[in-house]
């Protein structure tokens, strides 16, 4: 099963003048699984120098040094790392148009963000609606690639809109995976119909949750002018059958359960592990188990 479809005291002034290269060298030599982008290292060095200058100024004035530098340093480094990651992602059509070399660069930028994540996440930040901006999942990339033009310049048969994950609070433990799509001519542009996968989740560790998928739904159909003209032409009188057919399409809702009634009654289901490698106020990064890929989200308003 898949997390989307199915599945981190005072010193002399001359010392400060050497703090920037020393901090940068220390950051660059720190053992990592992947090399962080230069902008992230520089941001961390700048934050360290700024913190030292604040301490010196406080000591010179006789005031007690303020304790905030750690949070400020991390916030500055996080912003630089996230900005670099989003820059690499832009233009990839959520991963569908990312060539192999670019995917490697995105992976390095992603690891740089994940390296700034605490050992245990603040799960109170998980609740809300998250917009998918990039994925490498083998079963999701073909879906977001559906709206690319066909050979000979032919239009795509399906246009995929926004893809979301909506998490409830940890206490409620529910999550929805939402895919908006449309079929040109037949459905309304932008959001002609919605495919939703409902699941429950529970926290298993400081960074890992488990998903149990309940059911999939296809609904919220919005008929386009082309289809309506076919089913009930404006120049012909609309009979009872035409009206009922249009009504049935607008109220269409197909449900595909993942568990039997007996499994639901007994509380049984296969839990899919989902590793959350980064979470803050506006970014969520998850890695599915095995080789199922990675997902990068940005928070959006409801």
mmCIF file of C-alpha atoms in Angstrom:
data_model
loop_
_atom_site.group_PDB
_atom_site.id
_atom_site.type_symbol
_atom_site.label_atom_id
_atom_site.label_comp_id
_atom_site.label_asym_id
_atom_site.label_seq_id
_atom_site.Cartn_x
_atom_site.Cartn_y
_atom_site.Cartn_z
ATOM 1 C CA UNK A 1 0.000 0.000 0.000
ATOM 2 C CA UNK A 2 1.046 3.532 -0.704
ATOM 3 C CA UNK A 3 0.869 6.635 1.497
ATOM 4 C CA UNK A 4 -0.740 8.727 -1.211
ATOM 5 C CA UNK A 5 -2.813 6.323 -3.229
ATOM 6 C CA UNK A 6 -3.561 3.274 -1.336
ATOM 7 C CA UNK A 7 1.276 5.018 1.617
ATOM 8 C CA UNK A 8 15.123 16.442 11.059
ATOM 9 C CA UNK A 9 32.901 33.921 27.177
ATOM 10 C CA UNK A 10 33.508 36.642 25.518
ATOM 11 C CA UNK A 11 36.325 36.519 23.021
ATOM 12 C CA UNK A 12 38.426 39.096 21.202
ATOM 13 C CA UNK A 13 37.079 40.863 18.138
ATOM 14 C CA UNK A 14 39.791 39.287 16.034
ATOM 15 C CA UNK A 15 38.276 35.920 16.843
ATOM 16 C CA UNK A 16 34.959 37.058 15.389
ATOM 17 C CA UNK A 17 36.680 38.019 12.158
ATOM 18 C CA UNK A 18 37.638 34.404 11.705
ATOM 19 C CA UNK A 19 34.333 32.965 12.864
ATOM 20 C CA UNK A 20 32.710 32.968 9.453
ATOM 21 C CA UNK A 21 35.327 30.785 7.646
ATOM 22 C CA UNK A 22 35.730 28.603 10.716
ATOM 23 C CA UNK A 23 31.982 28.025 10.980
ATOM 24 C CA UNK A 24 31.728 27.373 7.261
ATOM 25 C CA UNK A 25 34.656 24.945 7.344
ATOM 26 C CA UNK A 26 33.195 23.102 10.308
ATOM 27 C CA UNK A 27 29.808 22.850 8.614
ATOM 28 C CA UNK A 28 31.394 21.629 5.385
ATOM 29 C CA UNK A 29 33.485 18.960 7.174
ATOM 30 C CA UNK A 30 30.620 17.659 9.264
ATOM 31 C CA UNK A 31 29.890 14.061 8.155
ATOM 32 C CA UNK A 32 26.679 13.811 6.146
ATOM 33 C CA UNK A 33 25.126 11.214 3.914
ATOM 34 C CA UNK A 34 24.911 13.825 1.151
ATOM 35 C CA UNK A 35 26.558 17.152 0.465
ATOM 36 C CA UNK A 36 24.355 20.095 1.395
ATOM 37 C CA UNK A 37 24.049 22.962 -1.111
ATOM 38 C CA UNK A 38 26.604 25.783 -0.513
ATOM 39 C CA UNK A 39 23.851 28.264 0.340
ATOM 40 C CA UNK A 40 22.779 26.195 3.346
ATOM 41 C CA UNK A 41 26.349 26.031 4.747
ATOM 42 C CA UNK A 42 26.811 29.784 4.291
ATOM 43 C CA UNK A 43 23.510 30.519 6.032
ATOM 44 C CA UNK A 44 24.520 28.385 9.007
ATOM 45 C CA UNK A 45 27.888 30.199 9.241
ATOM 46 C CA UNK A 46 26.233 33.620 9.096
ATOM 47 C CA UNK A 47 23.836 32.619 11.853
ATOM 48 C CA UNK A 48 26.729 31.479 14.082
ATOM 49 C CA UNK A 49 28.600 34.787 13.637
ATOM 50 C CA UNK A 50 25.443 36.787 14.355
ATOM 51 C CA UNK A 51 24.856 34.855 17.566
ATOM 52 C CA UNK A 52 28.439 35.513 18.769
ATOM 53 C CA UNK A 53 28.130 39.232 18.047
ATOM 54 C CA UNK A 54 24.905 39.374 20.084
ATOM 55 C CA UNK A 55 26.643 37.757 23.059
ATOM 56 C CA UNK A 56 29.579 40.219 22.894
ATOM 57 C CA UNK A 57 27.261 43.232 22.729
ATOM 58 C CA UNK A 58 25.285 42.008 25.730
ATOM 59 C CA UNK A 59 28.466 41.464 27.767
ATOM 60 C CA UNK A 60 29.818 44.956 26.886
ATOM 61 C CA UNK A 61 26.594 46.625 28.062
ATOM 62 C CA UNK A 62 26.514 44.622 31.270
ATOM 63 C CA UNK A 63 23.176 43.045 30.375
ATOM 64 C CA UNK A 64 22.517 39.350 30.715
ATOM 65 C CA UNK A 65 22.879 37.612 27.330
ATOM 66 C CA UNK A 66 19.562 36.680 25.742
ATOM 67 C CA UNK A 67 19.135 32.955 25.140
ATOM 68 C CA UNK A 68 17.393 32.889 21.704
ATOM 69 C CA UNK A 69 20.314 32.276 19.267
ATOM 70 C CA UNK A 70 19.672 28.533 18.807
ATOM 71 C CA UNK A 71 16.134 28.996 17.499
ATOM 72 C CA UNK A 72 17.189 31.956 15.352
ATOM 73 C CA UNK A 73 20.095 30.040 13.826
ATOM 74 C CA UNK A 74 17.958 27.053 12.984
ATOM 75 C CA UNK A 75 15.175 29.187 11.577
ATOM 76 C CA UNK A 76 17.579 31.010 9.246
ATOM 77 C CA UNK A 77 19.220 27.805 8.093
ATOM 78 C CA UNK A 78 15.861 26.131 7.578
ATOM 79 C CA UNK A 79 14.576 28.983 5.445
ATOM 80 C CA UNK A 80 17.687 28.938 3.249
ATOM 81 C CA UNK A 81 17.505 25.171 2.815
ATOM 82 C CA UNK A 82 13.779 25.172 2.030
ATOM 83 C CA UNK A 83 14.141 28.014 -0.466
ATOM 84 C CA UNK A 84 16.907 26.098 -2.243
ATOM 85 C CA UNK A 85 14.763 22.961 -2.389
ATOM 86 C CA UNK A 86 11.729 24.798 -3.775
ATOM 87 C CA UNK A 87 13.944 26.466 -6.385
ATOM 88 C CA UNK A 88 15.125 23.089 -7.653
ATOM 89 C CA UNK A 89 11.554 21.767 -7.672
ATOM 90 C CA UNK A 90 10.032 24.640 -9.630
ATOM 91 C CA UNK A 91 9.260 23.740 -13.205
ATOM 92 C CA UNK A 92 9.322 19.963 -12.697
ATOM 93 C CA UNK A 93 5.530 19.589 -12.873
ATOM 94 C CA UNK A 94 5.481 17.865 -9.481
ATOM 95 C CA UNK A 95 8.280 15.515 -10.574
ATOM 96 C CA UNK A 96 6.775 14.391 -13.873
ATOM 97 C CA UNK A 97 9.150 16.561 -15.934
ATOM 98 C CA UNK A 98 12.315 16.084 -13.816
ATOM 99 C CA UNK A 99 15.188 14.353 -15.688
ATOM 100 C CA UNK A 100 17.493 11.982 -13.846
ATOM 101 C CA UNK A 101 20.258 14.525 -13.155
ATOM 102 C CA UNK A 102 17.797 17.078 -11.803
ATOM 103 C CA UNK A 103 16.217 14.458 -9.555
ATOM 104 C CA UNK A 104 19.660 13.875 -8.019
ATOM 105 C CA UNK A 105 20.089 17.593 -7.319
ATOM 106 C CA UNK A 106 16.624 17.748 -5.775
ATOM 107 C CA UNK A 107 17.478 14.759 -3.588
ATOM 108 C CA UNK A 108 20.591 16.555 -2.274
ATOM 109 C CA UNK A 109 18.575 19.696 -1.504
ATOM 110 C CA UNK A 110 15.911 17.580 0.196
ATOM 111 C CA UNK A 111 18.481 15.814 2.390
ATOM 112 C CA UNK A 112 19.850 19.251 3.407
ATOM 113 C CA UNK A 113 16.363 20.208 4.656
ATOM 114 C CA UNK A 114 15.847 16.869 6.405
ATOM 115 C CA UNK A 115 19.195 17.274 8.210
ATOM 116 C CA UNK A 116 17.720 20.313 10.009
ATOM 117 C CA UNK A 117 14.765 18.353 11.364
ATOM 118 C CA UNK A 118 14.651 17.581 15.105
ATOM 119 C CA UNK A 119 14.908 14.007 16.290
ATOM 120 C CA UNK A 120 11.202 14.038 17.164
ATOM 121 C CA UNK A 121 8.606 15.957 15.196
ATOM 122 C CA UNK A 122 5.952 18.252 16.617
ATOM 123 C CA UNK A 123 2.894 16.318 15.459
ATOM 124 C CA UNK A 124 0.589 19.185 16.372
ATOM 125 C CA UNK A 125 1.831 20.813 13.133
ATOM 126 C CA UNK A 126 0.609 17.905 11.010
ATOM 127 C CA UNK A 127 -3.060 18.828 11.121
ATOM 128 C CA UNK A 128 -4.196 20.731 8.042
ATOM 129 C CA UNK A 129 -4.226 20.630 4.256
ATOM 130 C CA UNK A 130 -1.003 19.974 2.337
ATOM 131 C CA UNK A 131 -0.438 20.542 -1.400
ATOM 132 C CA UNK A 132 1.817 18.103 -3.254
ATOM 133 C CA UNK A 133 4.630 19.989 -5.035
ATOM 134 C CA UNK A 134 7.003 17.106 -5.859
ATOM 135 C CA UNK A 135 7.145 13.316 -5.778
ATOM 136 C CA UNK A 136 9.298 10.442 -7.017
ATOM 137 C CA UNK A 137 6.731 7.719 -6.276
ATOM 138 C CA UNK A 138 6.524 5.355 -9.233
ATOM 139 C CA UNK A 139 2.738 5.017 -8.981
ATOM 140 C CA UNK A 140 2.054 8.756 -8.530
ATOM 141 C CA UNK A 141 4.360 10.300 -11.151
ATOM 142 C CA UNK A 142 2.345 8.763 -14.045
ATOM 143 C CA UNK A 143 -0.828 10.289 -12.596
ATOM 144 C CA UNK A 144 0.548 13.844 -12.360
ATOM 145 C CA UNK A 145 2.006 13.357 -15.856
ATOM 146 C CA UNK A 146 -1.391 12.592 -17.419
ATOM 147 C CA UNK A 147 -1.969 16.210 -18.429
ATOM 148 C CA UNK A 148 1.150 16.424 -20.613
ATOM 149 C CA UNK A 149 0.567 16.888 -24.312
ATOM 150 C CA UNK A 150 0.409 13.813 -26.513
ATOM 151 C CA UNK A 151 2.588 13.381 -29.643
ATOM 152 C CA UNK A 152 1.732 15.592 -32.616
ATOM 153 C CA UNK A 153 0.523 18.292 -30.234
ATOM 154 C CA UNK A 154 -2.692 16.504 -29.361
ATOM 155 C CA UNK A 155 -4.312 17.619 -26.099
ATOM 156 C CA UNK A 156 -4.070 15.427 -23.035
ATOM 157 C CA UNK A 157 -7.177 13.273 -22.456
ATOM 158 C CA UNK A 158 -7.119 14.002 -18.709
ATOM 159 C CA UNK A 159 -5.997 17.121 -16.861
ATOM 160 C CA UNK A 160 -4.826 16.526 -13.304
ATOM 161 C CA UNK A 161 -5.376 19.439 -10.944
ATOM 162 C CA UNK A 162 -4.163 19.784 -7.375
ATOM 163 C CA UNK A 163 -3.148 16.803 -5.248
ATOM 164 C CA UNK A 164 -3.556 17.139 -1.486
ATOM 165 C CA UNK A 165 -3.134 15.331 1.819
ATOM 166 C CA UNK A 166 -5.473 16.500 4.579
ATOM 167 C CA UNK A 167 -4.559 15.395 8.106
ATOM 168 C CA UNK A 168 -6.800 15.616 11.133
ATOM 169 C CA UNK A 169 -5.397 15.958 14.634
ATOM 170 C CA UNK A 170 -3.414 13.049 16.050
ATOM 171 C CA UNK A 171 -6.282 12.350 18.442
ATOM 172 C CA UNK A 172 -8.736 11.903 15.573
ATOM 173 C CA UNK A 173 -6.208 10.053 13.432
ATOM 174 C CA UNK A 174 -7.677 10.425 9.943
ATOM 175 C CA UNK A 175 -6.132 11.454 6.628
ATOM 176 C CA UNK A 176 -7.480 12.062 3.141
ATOM 177 C CA UNK A 177 -5.544 11.854 -0.115
ATOM 178 C CA UNK A 178 -7.294 14.058 -2.687
ATOM 179 C CA UNK A 179 -6.767 14.228 -6.450
ATOM 180 C CA UNK A 180 -8.679 16.793 -8.490
ATOM 181 C CA UNK A 181 -8.962 16.169 -12.231
ATOM 182 C CA UNK A 182 -11.036 16.915 -15.280
ATOM 183 C CA UNK A 183 -11.708 15.559 -18.751
ATOM 184 C CA UNK A 184 -11.674 18.289 -21.406
ATOM 185 C CA UNK A 185 -15.026 18.913 -23.111
ATOM 186 C CA UNK A 186 -16.852 16.456 -20.857
ATOM 187 C CA UNK A 187 -16.245 17.977 -17.407
ATOM 188 C CA UNK A 188 -15.771 21.522 -16.153
ATOM 189 C CA UNK A 189 -12.235 22.948 -16.432
ATOM 190 C CA UNK A 190 -9.974 22.824 -13.386
ATOM 191 C CA UNK A 191 -11.941 20.586 -11.062
ATOM 192 C CA UNK A 192 -14.311 18.369 -12.980
ATOM 193 C CA UNK A 193 -14.257 15.516 -10.475
ATOM 194 C CA UNK A 194 -12.462 14.444 -7.299
ATOM 195 C CA UNK A 195 -10.842 11.131 -6.379
ATOM 196 C CA UNK A 196 -10.350 10.671 -2.625
ATOM 197 C CA UNK A 197 -8.651 7.954 -0.602
ATOM 198 C CA UNK A 198 -9.623 7.858 3.076
ATOM 199 C CA UNK A 199 -7.296 6.365 5.685
ATOM 200 C CA UNK A 200 -6.658 6.315 9.399
ATOM 201 C CA UNK A 201 -3.253 6.925 10.947
ATOM 202 C CA UNK A 202 -1.492 6.571 14.263
ATOM 203 C CA UNK A 203 1.886 7.750 15.532
ATOM 204 C CA UNK A 204 4.414 4.934 15.924
ATOM 205 C CA UNK A 205 7.550 6.939 16.797
ATOM 206 C CA UNK A 206 9.018 10.437 16.754
ATOM 207 C CA UNK A 207 9.065 10.446 12.964
ATOM 208 C CA UNK A 208 6.996 7.518 11.804
ATOM 209 C CA UNK A 209 3.267 7.022 11.389
ATOM 210 C CA UNK A 210 1.257 4.057 10.161
ATOM 211 C CA UNK A 211 -1.576 4.364 7.617
ATOM 212 C CA UNK A 212 -4.517 1.992 7.284
ATOM 213 C CA UNK A 213 -6.490 2.645 4.105
ATOM 214 C CA UNK A 214 -10.251 2.495 4.411
ATOM 215 C CA UNK A 215 -11.847 3.301 1.055
ATOM 216 C CA UNK A 216 -11.573 5.285 -2.178
ATOM 217 C CA UNK A 217 -14.278 7.598 -3.513
ATOM 218 C CA UNK A 218 -14.955 9.097 -6.915
ATOM 219 C CA UNK A 219 -17.402 11.976 -6.871
ATOM 220 C CA UNK A 220 -18.064 15.722 -6.923
ATOM 221 C CA UNK A 221 -18.636 15.494 -10.664
ATOM 222 C CA UNK A 222 -19.158 18.815 -12.458
ATOM 223 C CA UNK A 223 -20.498 18.287 -15.948
ATOM 224 C CA UNK A 224 -19.007 20.394 -18.712
ATOM 225 C CA UNK A 225 -20.947 22.286 -21.344
ATOM 226 C CA UNK A 226 -19.930 19.801 -24.018
ATOM 227 C CA UNK A 227 -21.289 16.759 -22.224
ATOM 228 C CA UNK A 228 -24.448 18.566 -21.218
ATOM 229 C CA UNK A 229 -25.033 19.575 -24.828
ATOM 230 C CA UNK A 230 -24.694 15.943 -25.879
ATOM 231 C CA UNK A 231 -27.045 14.614 -23.246
ATOM 232 C CA UNK A 232 -29.608 17.410 -23.409
ATOM 233 C CA UNK A 233 -29.235 19.609 -26.512
ATOM 234 C CA UNK A 234 -30.427 23.166 -25.980
ATOM 235 C CA UNK A 235 -32.468 23.128 -29.200
ATOM 236 C CA UNK A 236 -34.458 20.080 -28.168
ATOM 237 C CA UNK A 237 -36.907 19.763 -25.297
ATOM 238 C CA UNK A 238 -35.447 18.113 -22.199
ATOM 239 C CA UNK A 239 -37.427 15.086 -21.266
ATOM 240 C CA UNK A 240 -37.581 13.192 -17.999
ATOM 241 C CA UNK A 241 -34.831 10.774 -19.081
ATOM 242 C CA UNK A 242 -32.418 13.601 -19.949
ATOM 243 C CA UNK A 243 -33.022 15.303 -16.618
ATOM 244 C CA UNK A 244 -32.526 12.113 -14.637
ATOM 245 C CA UNK A 245 -29.313 11.284 -16.491
ATOM 246 C CA UNK A 246 -27.845 14.718 -15.807
ATOM 247 C CA UNK A 247 -28.889 14.510 -12.162
ATOM 248 C CA UNK A 248 -27.358 11.050 -11.783
ATOM 249 C CA UNK A 249 -24.030 12.225 -13.181
ATOM 250 C CA UNK A 250 -23.946 15.288 -10.898
ATOM 251 C CA UNK A 251 -24.697 13.152 -7.840
ATOM 252 C CA UNK A 252 -22.392 10.310 -8.886
ATOM 253 C CA UNK A 253 -20.338 8.816 -6.061
ATOM 254 C CA UNK A 254 -18.462 5.552 -6.467
ATOM 255 C CA UNK A 255 -17.016 3.898 -3.362
ATOM 256 C CA UNK A 256 -14.247 1.278 -3.438
ATOM 257 C CA UNK A 257 -13.606 -0.237 0.023
ATOM 258 C CA UNK A 258 -10.124 -1.498 0.870
ATOM 259 C CA UNK A 259 -11.329 -3.617 3.800
ATOM 260 C CA UNK A 260 -14.220 -6.016 4.136
ATOM 261 C CA UNK A 261 -17.043 -5.382 6.590
ATOM 262 C CA UNK A 262 -15.646 -8.121 8.830
ATOM 263 C CA UNK A 263 -12.180 -6.516 8.878
ATOM 264 C CA UNK A 264 -13.707 -3.145 9.749
ATOM 265 C CA UNK A 265 -15.759 -4.677 12.569
ATOM 266 C CA UNK A 266 -12.694 -6.425 13.968
ATOM 267 C CA UNK A 267 -10.456 -3.399 13.535
ATOM 268 C CA UNK A 268 -8.168 -5.272 11.163
ATOM 269 C CA UNK A 269 -6.129 -3.798 8.330
ATOM 270 C CA UNK A 270 -2.649 -3.747 6.854
ATOM 271 C CA UNK A 271 -0.722 -0.743 8.190
ATOM 272 C CA UNK A 272 1.547 1.006 5.685
ATOM 273 C CA UNK A 273 4.551 2.680 7.374
ATOM 274 C CA UNK A 274 5.157 6.310 6.412
ATOM 275 C CA UNK A 275 8.337 8.122 7.516
ATOM 276 C CA UNK A 276 7.953 11.870 8.035
ATOM 277 C CA UNK A 277 11.458 13.248 7.583
ATOM 278 C CA UNK A 278 10.601 16.939 7.961
ATOM 279 C CA UNK A 279 7.667 18.914 9.365
ATOM 280 C CA UNK A 280 7.250 22.573 10.227
ATOM 281 C CA UNK A 281 4.644 25.306 9.806
ATOM 282 C CA UNK A 282 4.687 25.271 5.998
ATOM 283 C CA UNK A 283 6.545 22.208 4.684
ATOM 284 C CA UNK A 284 6.045 18.466 5.013
ATOM 285 C CA UNK A 285 8.371 15.791 3.601
ATOM 286 C CA UNK A 286 7.544 12.108 3.717
ATOM 287 C CA UNK A 287 9.251 8.953 2.523
ATOM 288 C CA UNK A 288 7.217 5.836 1.818
ATOM 289 C CA UNK A 289 8.497 2.459 2.903
ATOM 290 C CA UNK A 290 10.817 0.531 0.604
ATOM 291 C CA UNK A 291 11.285 2.123 -2.796
ATOM 292 C CA UNK A 292 7.860 3.778 -2.969
ATOM 293 C CA UNK A 293 9.375 7.231 -3.244
ATOM 294 C CA UNK A 294 9.351 10.605 -1.569
ATOM 295 C CA UNK A 295 6.683 13.319 -1.228
ATOM 296 C CA UNK A 296 7.148 17.045 -0.654
ATOM 297 C CA UNK A 297 4.159 19.158 0.404
ATOM 298 C CA UNK A 298 3.466 22.796 1.213
ATOM 299 C CA UNK A 299 0.722 23.863 3.591
ATOM 300 C CA UNK A 300 -2.294 25.602 2.067
ATOM 301 C CA UNK A 301 -5.388 27.114 3.624
ATOM 302 C CA UNK A 302 -8.623 25.144 3.706
#
